[in-house]
Coordinates of C-alpha atoms in Angstrom, one line a residue:
M202 CA -52.5 151.7 223.5
K203 CA -50.6 153.0 226.7
T204 CA -53.7 155.4 227.3
I205 CA -56.2 152.5 226.9
D206 CA -54.1 150.0 229.1
Q207 CA -54.3 153.0 231.8
D208 CA -57.8 153.5 231.5
V209 CA -58.7 149.8 231.9
K210 CA -55.9 149.9 234.8
T211 CA -57.5 152.6 236.7
E212 CA -61.4 152.3 235.3
R213 CA -61.3 155.7 234.2
F214 CA -62.9 155.5 230.7
Q215 CA -63.2 158.2 228.2
K216 CA -66.5 158.9 226.5
V217 CA -65.4 157.1 223.5
Y218 CA -62.7 155.8 221.7
L219 CA -61.8 155.5 218.1
L220 CA -59.5 152.7 217.1
Y221 CA -58.2 152.8 213.8
G222 CA -55.2 151.9 211.6
E223 CA -53.8 149.0 209.5
E224 CA -52.8 146.9 211.9
N225 CA -56.0 144.9 212.6
Y226 CA -55.3 142.5 215.0
L227 CA -54.4 144.9 217.6
K228 CA -57.6 146.8 217.1
Q229 CA -59.5 143.8 217.7
Q230 CA -57.4 142.9 220.9
Y231 CA -58.1 146.3 222.6
K232 CA -61.7 146.4 221.2
N233 CA -62.1 143.1 223.3
K234 CA -60.0 144.8 226.2
L235 CA -62.5 147.7 226.4
K236 CA -65.6 145.6 225.7
Q237 CA -64.8 143.2 228.9
A238 CA -63.6 146.2 230.9
L239 CA -67.0 148.0 230.4
A240 CA -69.5 145.4 229.8
K241 CA -70.2 142.7 232.1
P242 CA -70.2 139.3 230.5
G243 CA -73.5 138.3 228.8
D244 CA -74.9 141.7 229.8
T245 CA -77.0 141.9 226.5
M246 CA -79.0 144.8 227.9
N247 CA -76.5 147.4 228.2
L248 CA -74.3 146.5 225.1
S249 CA -75.1 147.4 221.5
C250 CA -73.0 146.3 218.5
Y251 CA -73.3 147.7 214.7
E252 CA -71.3 146.9 211.8
G253 CA -71.1 148.5 208.4
K254 CA -74.3 149.3 206.9
S255 CA -76.0 148.6 210.2
C256 CA -74.3 151.9 211.8
N257 CA -77.3 154.2 211.7
P258 CA -76.2 157.0 214.0
L259 CA -79.6 158.2 214.7
E260 CA -80.5 154.9 216.5
M261 CA -77.1 154.8 217.9
I262 CA -77.8 158.5 219.1
D263 CA -81.6 156.9 220.5
V264 CA -79.3 154.0 222.6
A265 CA -76.7 156.3 223.6
E266 CA -79.6 158.6 225.3
T267 CA -81.3 155.3 227.2
M268 CA -79.8 155.1 230.8
P269 CA -78.0 151.8 231.5
F270 CA -80.1 148.9 233.0
F271 CA -78.6 147.9 236.8
S272 CA -75.3 148.8 235.1
D273 CA -72.9 151.8 235.5
R274 CA -72.8 152.3 231.8
R275 CA -74.2 151.5 228.4
L276 CA -71.8 150.5 225.7
I277 CA -71.9 151.2 222.0
V278 CA -69.4 149.4 219.5
A279 CA -69.3 150.3 215.6
Q280 CA -67.3 148.6 213.4
D281 CA -66.5 149.8 210.2
S282 CA -69.5 152.1 209.9
G283 CA -67.4 154.6 207.5
F284 CA -68.3 157.7 209.7
F285 CA -64.4 158.5 209.9
K286 CA -64.0 158.7 206.1
N287 CA -67.7 159.8 204.6
G288 CA -68.8 162.3 207.6
C289 CA -70.9 161.9 210.4
E290 CA -72.7 165.2 211.1
E291 CA -75.4 164.2 213.5
L292 CA -72.8 162.2 215.5
A293 CA -69.8 164.8 215.4
K294 CA -72.5 167.3 217.2
Y295 CA -73.7 164.7 219.4
L296 CA -70.6 163.2 220.9
P297 CA -69.5 166.0 223.0
E298 CA -73.0 166.2 224.1
M299 CA -73.1 162.5 225.1
P300 CA -74.3 161.4 228.8
E301 CA -71.3 160.0 231.0
T302 CA -73.4 156.8 231.4
T303 CA -72.7 156.0 227.8
C304 CA -69.6 154.9 226.5
M305 CA -68.7 154.3 222.5
I306 CA -66.1 152.4 220.8
F307 CA -65.4 153.0 217.1
V308 CA -63.3 150.6 214.9
E309 CA -62.3 151.6 211.7
S310 CA -60.0 151.1 208.9
Q311 CA -60.0 154.3 207.0
V312 CA -60.0 157.3 209.0
D313 CA -60.0 161.2 207.6
K314 CA -58.1 163.3 210.4
R315 CA -59.1 166.3 208.9
G316 CA -63.0 165.4 209.1
K317 CA -65.2 166.3 211.9
M318 CA -66.2 162.9 213.6
Y319 CA -62.3 162.7 214.0
K320 CA -61.6 166.1 215.8
A321 CA -65.0 165.2 217.9
V322 CA -63.3 162.1 219.2
K323 CA -59.9 163.7 219.4
N324 CA -61.6 166.4 221.5
T325 CA -64.0 164.3 224.1
G326 CA -62.3 160.8 224.2
H327 CA -59.3 159.2 222.8
A328 CA -58.3 158.2 219.3
A329 CA -55.5 155.4 219.0
E330 CA -53.5 154.7 215.4
F331 CA -52.5 151.0 215.3
G332 CA -49.9 150.8 212.8
A333 CA -47.7 148.1 211.3
Q334 CA -45.5 147.1 213.8
K335 CA -41.8 147.2 213.6
E336 CA -39.4 144.2 213.7
P337 CA -38.3 144.0 217.3
L338 CA -41.6 144.3 218.6
L339 CA -42.6 141.7 216.6
I340 CA -40.2 139.6 217.5
R341 CA -40.6 140.1 221.2
W342 CA -44.1 139.3 220.9
I343 CA -43.3 136.2 219.2
L344 CA -40.8 134.8 221.6
G345 CA -43.3 135.7 224.4
R346 CA -45.6 133.1 223.0
L347 CA -42.8 130.7 222.4
K348 CA -41.8 130.7 225.9
R349 CA -45.1 130.5 227.3
E350 CA -45.3 127.2 225.3
N351 CA -41.7 126.3 226.0
R352 CA -40.3 126.4 222.8
K353 CA -37.4 127.8 221.5
I354 CA -36.1 129.3 218.0
T355 CA -32.7 130.1 216.8
Q356 CA -32.7 134.1 215.2
P357 CA -32.0 132.7 211.3
V358 CA -34.9 130.5 211.7
M359 CA -36.9 133.3 213.4
Q360 CA -36.0 135.6 210.5
L361 CA -37.4 132.9 207.8
F362 CA -40.5 132.6 209.6
L363 CA -41.3 136.5 209.8
S364 CA -40.1 136.4 205.8
K365 CA -43.1 134.1 204.7
T366 CA -45.5 135.5 207.6
G367 CA -45.2 139.3 206.7
T368 CA -45.4 142.1 209.7
D369 CA -49.4 141.3 210.2
M370 CA -49.6 140.1 213.2
G371 CA -53.0 138.2 212.9
N372 CA -51.3 136.3 210.1
I373 CA -48.3 135.9 212.3
D374 CA -50.5 134.7 215.1
R375 CA -52.3 132.0 212.7
E376 CA -49.1 130.7 211.7
L377 CA -47.4 130.5 214.5
E378 CA -50.5 128.5 216.0
K379 CA -50.1 125.9 213.0
L380 CA -46.2 125.8 213.7
L381 CA -46.9 125.0 217.8
C382 CA -49.1 122.3 217.0
Y383 CA -47.0 120.6 214.2
T384 CA -43.7 120.9 216.5
M385 CA -46.1 119.4 219.4
G386 CA -43.7 117.3 221.8
R387 CA -40.5 118.9 220.6
E388 CA -38.6 122.1 222.2
V389 CA -37.0 123.7 219.4
I390 CA -38.5 125.0 215.9
T391 CA -36.2 124.3 213.3
Q392 CA -36.0 125.6 209.6
A393 CA -37.2 122.3 208.2
D394 CA -40.7 123.0 210.5
V395 CA -41.1 126.5 209.0
E396 CA -40.9 125.4 205.4
A397 CA -43.1 122.5 205.8
V398 CA -46.0 124.5 207.9
C399 CA -45.9 128.1 207.1
T400 CA -48.1 129.7 204.0
K401 CA -46.4 131.9 202.0
Q402 CA -47.9 135.3 201.8
T403 CA -49.3 137.4 198.8
E404 CA -46.4 139.5 199.3
N405 CA -44.2 137.3 199.1
Q406 CA -45.1 135.7 195.8
I407 CA -45.0 139.2 194.7
F408 CA -41.3 139.5 195.6
E409 CA -40.5 136.2 193.7
M410 CA -42.4 137.8 190.7
I411 CA -40.4 140.6 190.6
G412 CA -37.2 138.6 191.3
A413 CA -38.4 136.6 188.0
I414 CA -38.9 139.7 186.0
G415 CA -35.6 141.0 186.9
R416 CA -34.1 137.9 185.5
R417 CA -36.1 138.1 182.5
E418 CA -37.9 134.7 183.6
Q419 CA -41.1 135.3 181.8
K420 CA -42.5 131.9 182.2
R421 CA -41.6 131.8 185.9
A422 CA -43.2 135.1 186.2
L423 CA -46.3 134.4 184.4
S424 CA -46.7 131.2 186.3
L425 CA -46.6 133.0 190.0
Y426 CA -49.0 135.5 188.7
Y427 CA -51.4 132.7 187.4
D428 CA -51.2 131.2 191.1
L429 CA -52.2 134.0 192.4
L430 CA -55.1 134.1 190.4
A431 CA -56.1 130.6 191.1
L432 CA -55.9 131.6 194.9
R433 CA -58.7 134.6 194.0
E434 CA -56.0 136.9 194.1
P435 CA -58.1 140.2 192.3
P436 CA -55.5 141.2 189.4
M437 CA -56.1 144.9 190.8
K438 CA -54.5 144.1 193.9
I439 CA -51.5 142.4 192.3
L440 CA -51.1 145.6 190.3
Y441 CA -51.2 147.6 193.3
L442 CA -48.7 145.0 195.0
I443 CA -46.5 145.0 191.9
N444 CA -46.4 148.7 191.7
R445 CA -45.2 149.2 195.7
Q446 CA -43.0 146.7 194.9
F447 CA -41.0 148.8 192.3
R448 CA -41.6 151.7 194.4
I449 CA -39.4 150.4 197.2
L450 CA -36.8 149.0 194.7
S451 CA -36.7 152.7 193.5
H452 CA -36.5 154.0 196.6
L453 CA -33.8 151.5 198.2
K454 CA -31.4 152.0 195.0
S455 CA -31.7 155.9 195.1
M456 CA -30.8 155.4 199.2
E457 CA -28.0 152.9 198.3
H458 CA -26.5 155.4 196.3
L459 CA -26.5 158.5 198.8
G460 CA -24.8 156.0 201.2
M461 CA -27.4 155.2 203.7
D462 CA -27.0 152.2 206.2
E463 CA -29.5 149.4 206.4
K464 CA -31.3 150.6 209.4
T465 CA -32.0 153.8 208.0
M466 CA -33.1 152.6 204.7
A467 CA -35.7 150.1 206.3
Q468 CA -37.1 152.8 208.7
K469 CA -37.5 155.2 205.1
A470 CA -38.8 152.5 203.0
G471 CA -41.3 151.1 205.6
I472 CA -39.7 147.6 205.5
L473 CA -38.1 145.0 208.3
P474 CA -34.3 145.4 208.4
F475 CA -33.4 141.9 207.7
A476 CA -35.3 142.6 204.1
V477 CA -32.9 145.3 203.0
K478 CA -30.3 143.4 201.6
R479 CA -32.5 141.0 199.6
T480 CA -34.7 144.0 198.3
L481 CA -31.1 145.6 197.4
Q482 CA -30.4 142.4 195.2
Q483 CA -33.4 142.5 193.7
A484 CA -33.1 146.2 192.4
A485 CA -29.6 145.7 191.0
A486 CA -31.4 143.6 188.5
F487 CA -33.0 147.2 187.3
S488 CA -31.5 150.5 186.2
S489 CA -32.9 153.4 187.7
R490 CA -34.2 154.4 184.2
E491 CA -36.1 150.8 184.0
L492 CA -37.6 151.2 188.1
R493 CA -38.9 154.8 187.0
G494 CA -40.4 153.6 183.5
A495 CA -42.0 150.3 185.6
L496 CA -43.6 152.8 187.9
E497 CA -45.0 154.8 185.0
E498 CA -46.0 152.0 183.0
G499 CA -47.9 150.7 186.2
A500 CA -49.8 153.8 187.0
A501 CA -51.0 154.1 183.7
L502 CA -52.0 150.6 183.4
E503 CA -53.9 150.8 186.6
T504 CA -55.6 154.0 185.0
D505 CA -56.7 152.2 182.0
S506 CA -58.0 149.2 184.2
K507 CA -60.0 151.4 186.4
T508 CA -61.5 153.4 183.8
G509 CA -62.5 150.5 181.7
K510 CA -60.1 150.7 178.8
L511 CA -58.2 147.8 179.7
N512 CA -59.5 144.3 181.1
D513 CA -57.5 144.2 184.7
Q514 CA -56.1 140.8 184.0
I515 CA -54.8 141.4 181.0
A516 CA -53.0 144.4 182.4
V517 CA -50.7 142.7 184.6
E518 CA -50.0 140.4 181.8
L519 CA -49.1 143.1 179.4
F520 CA -46.9 144.5 182.3
I521 CA -45.3 141.0 182.9
V522 CA -44.4 140.4 179.4
K523 CA -42.8 144.0 178.6
Y524 CA -40.8 143.9 181.1
T525 CA -39.3 140.4 180.8
E526 CA -38.7 140.7 177.4
K527 CA -34.7 140.3 176.9

């Protein structure tokens, strides 16, 4: 990110940029920052945008070879091309030879760092990874937004807000906008405001579901599952998130036995520090043997679903029923 900020500030741009990683909000922000710096507003002659299956490498090369029209550069933006996962021999060979009058921006969800495309960008331009942001940075970002709107929030209310939104900055941005509109005319944002406005994320419902499983509350766990289905969440995604949560529980339980502090546990488990205590409380409902069994069962059910041996919706139900038996 610092490299892109510096390039924009000095107006000394690389020939190609790759923006990748799980934090989609930041990827889009930096894509737009580069577009605004490299292309004049309304200049459709020198800007070409491609997305998904429309990303034709030969067509992109033809456009890249065309001299810009009354401009210093021609800009090509490709979103989710798949070239960095599946490969693209033509572009991998072409990028080092691309004229200085052309700049390409790739915005990708999945990247194989061993692939020729990734190596070509690293050698020719700049690859920037946008991963999930850590809690202190998220809090500074939120506080900055609130300060510009002349709003205040206490630390406990901030933690409640983050517990509902998760770490995805796009979701935080949407929920914060709702919160600002809801509290229009008031300076301080309260716990009641957050509870009234902020939508629970799928991950939070999964957390509640695992809690219900730990308490052997079968009816409650199944009810939460059916709520997620009603929200059109795919069963396989739900099963993946259940498996992920059990991995976190198992990891935290092992680290607790080793006497690690909460900050270290949060870093190693990939969760926010404020969530460690409540996650450890959830882990206490399961023995280490039960956690290992749940992970094995979840992996087996996922395989059976993918291979067609078992209906995916029933697979999740079987998991819940098995682990809520008293």
